[in-house]
Amino acid sequence: KGKRLKQAKEEATAEIDHYRLQREKEFRNKETNVMGSQGNLSAKIEEQTTEAIRNLTSSYHRNMESMMKKLLSAICDISPEIHPNFRPEV
């Protein structure tokens, strides 16, 4: 009777260890899938950010010259005129 209890305990321990290893393996697979997809997302976001920065930089270089000309012409070209709401006092 003592031998059977000892044998049953050993079998139960072996079964528990096997079940635990199986569950750990499933957990690692799920963890790898989730972490892998997060890695892909971060790479995708990084790529989109780089593309947006590249577009902004090219737009800046393309429009800088014309905007500087418009700004300088607005500041430097002075044409004095009377304001339309001005009422000369008599």
mmCIF file of C-alpha atoms in Angstrom:
data_model
loop_
_atom_site.group_PDB
_atom_site.id
_atom_site.type_symbol
_atom_site.label_atom_id
_atom_site.label_comp_id
_atom_site.label_asym_id
_atom_site.label_seq_id
_atom_site.Cartn_x
_atom_site.Cartn_y
_atom_site.Cartn_z
ATOM 1 C CA LYS A 1 0.000 0.000 0.000
ATOM 2 C CA GLY A 2 2.841 2.431 0.857
ATOM 3 C CA LYS A 3 4.597 1.596 -2.419
ATOM 4 C CA ARG A 4 1.421 2.309 -4.420
ATOM 5 C CA LEU A 5 0.972 5.680 -2.713
ATOM 6 C CA LYS A 6 4.598 6.576 -3.371
ATOM 7 C CA GLN A 7 4.283 5.479 -7.015
ATOM 8 C CA ALA A 8 1.039 7.456 -7.443
ATOM 9 C CA LYS A 9 2.705 10.522 -5.933
ATOM 10 C CA GLU A 10 5.649 10.208 -8.335
ATOM 11 C CA GLU A 11 3.303 9.777 -11.302
ATOM 12 C CA ALA A 12 1.281 12.817 -10.229
ATOM 13 C CA THR A 13 4.459 14.880 -9.843
ATOM 14 C CA ALA A 14 5.630 13.794 -13.317
ATOM 15 C CA GLU A 15 2.209 14.676 -14.772
ATOM 16 C CA ILE A 16 2.253 18.071 -13.088
ATOM 17 C CA ASP A 17 5.762 18.775 -14.387
ATOM 18 C CA HIS A 18 4.736 17.755 -17.923
ATOM 19 C CA TYR A 19 1.616 19.955 -17.745
ATOM 20 C CA ARG A 20 3.654 22.873 -16.392
ATOM 21 C CA LEU A 21 6.219 22.561 -19.218
ATOM 22 C CA GLN A 22 3.429 22.404 -21.786
ATOM 23 C CA ARG A 23 1.740 25.530 -20.410
ATOM 24 C CA GLU A 24 5.066 27.403 -20.233
ATOM 25 C CA LYS A 25 5.728 26.510 -23.871
ATOM 26 C CA GLU A 26 2.281 27.812 -24.894
ATOM 27 C CA PHE A 27 2.869 30.963 -22.867
ATOM 28 C CA ARG A 28 6.237 31.580 -24.561
ATOM 29 C CA ASN A 29 4.667 31.089 -27.994
ATOM 30 C CA LYS A 30 1.913 33.601 -27.218
ATOM 31 C CA GLU A 31 4.429 36.003 -25.720
ATOM 32 C CA THR A 32 6.613 35.752 -28.826
ATOM 33 C CA ASN A 33 3.609 36.431 -31.065
ATOM 34 C CA VAL A 34 2.583 39.492 -29.064
ATOM 35 C CA MET A 35 6.078 40.893 -28.672
ATOM 36 C CA GLY A 36 6.844 40.201 -32.314
ATOM 37 C CA SER A 37 3.794 42.145 -33.435
ATOM 38 C CA GLN A 38 4.760 45.027 -31.128
ATOM 39 C CA GLY A 39 8.213 45.032 -32.713
ATOM 40 C CA ASN A 40 6.624 45.198 -36.150
ATOM 41 C CA LEU A 41 4.387 48.065 -35.052
ATOM 42 C CA SER A 42 7.271 50.064 -33.660
ATOM 43 C CA ALA A 43 9.254 49.536 -36.871
ATOM 44 C CA LYS A 44 6.229 50.625 -38.922
ATOM 45 C CA ILE A 45 5.711 53.743 -36.781
ATOM 46 C CA GLU A 46 9.410 54.584 -37.045
ATOM 47 C CA GLU A 47 9.220 54.268 -40.827
ATOM 48 C CA GLN A 48 6.133 56.515 -41.001
ATOM 49 C CA THR A 49 7.817 59.114 -38.782
ATOM 50 C CA THR A 50 10.929 59.121 -40.945
ATOM 51 C CA GLU A 51 8.810 59.528 -44.074
ATOM 52 C CA ALA A 52 6.857 62.436 -42.522
ATOM 53 C CA ILE A 53 10.087 64.182 -41.486
ATOM 54 C CA ARG A 54 11.504 63.682 -44.977
ATOM 55 C CA ASN A 55 8.341 65.183 -46.537
ATOM 56 C CA LEU A 56 8.385 68.185 -44.200
ATOM 57 C CA THR A 57 12.058 68.830 -44.874
ATOM 58 C CA SER A 58 11.607 68.692 -48.650
ATOM 59 C CA SER A 59 8.560 70.984 -48.416
ATOM 60 C CA TYR A 60 10.564 73.432 -46.298
ATOM 61 C CA HIS A 61 13.426 73.554 -48.796
ATOM 62 C CA ARG A 62 11.034 73.837 -51.738
ATOM 63 C CA ASN A 63 9.021 76.761 -50.281
ATOM 64 C CA MET A 64 11.640 78.627 -48.244
ATOM 65 C CA GLU A 65 12.856 80.887 -51.050
ATOM 66 C CA SER A 66 9.398 82.066 -52.140
ATOM 67 C CA MET A 67 8.254 82.666 -48.564
ATOM 68 C CA MET A 68 11.363 84.706 -47.769
ATOM 69 C CA LYS A 69 10.711 86.853 -50.868
ATOM 70 C CA LYS A 70 7.066 87.396 -49.839
ATOM 71 C CA LEU A 71 8.063 88.261 -46.283
ATOM 72 C CA LEU A 72 10.783 90.677 -47.330
ATOM 73 C CA SER A 73 8.533 92.351 -49.904
ATOM 74 C CA ALA A 74 5.793 92.807 -47.298
ATOM 75 C CA ILE A 75 8.270 94.362 -44.856
ATOM 76 C CA CYS A 76 10.455 96.419 -47.202
ATOM 77 C CA ASP A 77 7.953 97.716 -49.776
ATOM 78 C CA ILE A 78 6.476 100.682 -47.971
ATOM 79 C CA SER A 79 3.671 102.629 -49.614
ATOM 80 C CA PRO A 80 2.311 105.313 -47.306
ATOM 81 C CA GLU A 81 -1.417 105.876 -47.607
ATOM 82 C CA ILE A 82 -4.149 107.291 -45.457
ATOM 83 C CA HIS A 83 -6.245 104.808 -43.535
ATOM 84 C CA PRO A 84 -9.798 104.510 -44.931
ATOM 85 C CA ASN A 85 -11.330 105.306 -41.528
ATOM 86 C CA PHE A 86 -9.328 108.512 -41.067
ATOM 87 C CA ARG A 87 -11.541 111.596 -40.678
ATOM 88 C CA PRO A 88 -9.701 114.857 -40.854
ATOM 89 C CA GLU A 89 -10.778 117.195 -38.113
ATOM 90 C CA VAL A 90 -11.903 120.577 -39.362
#
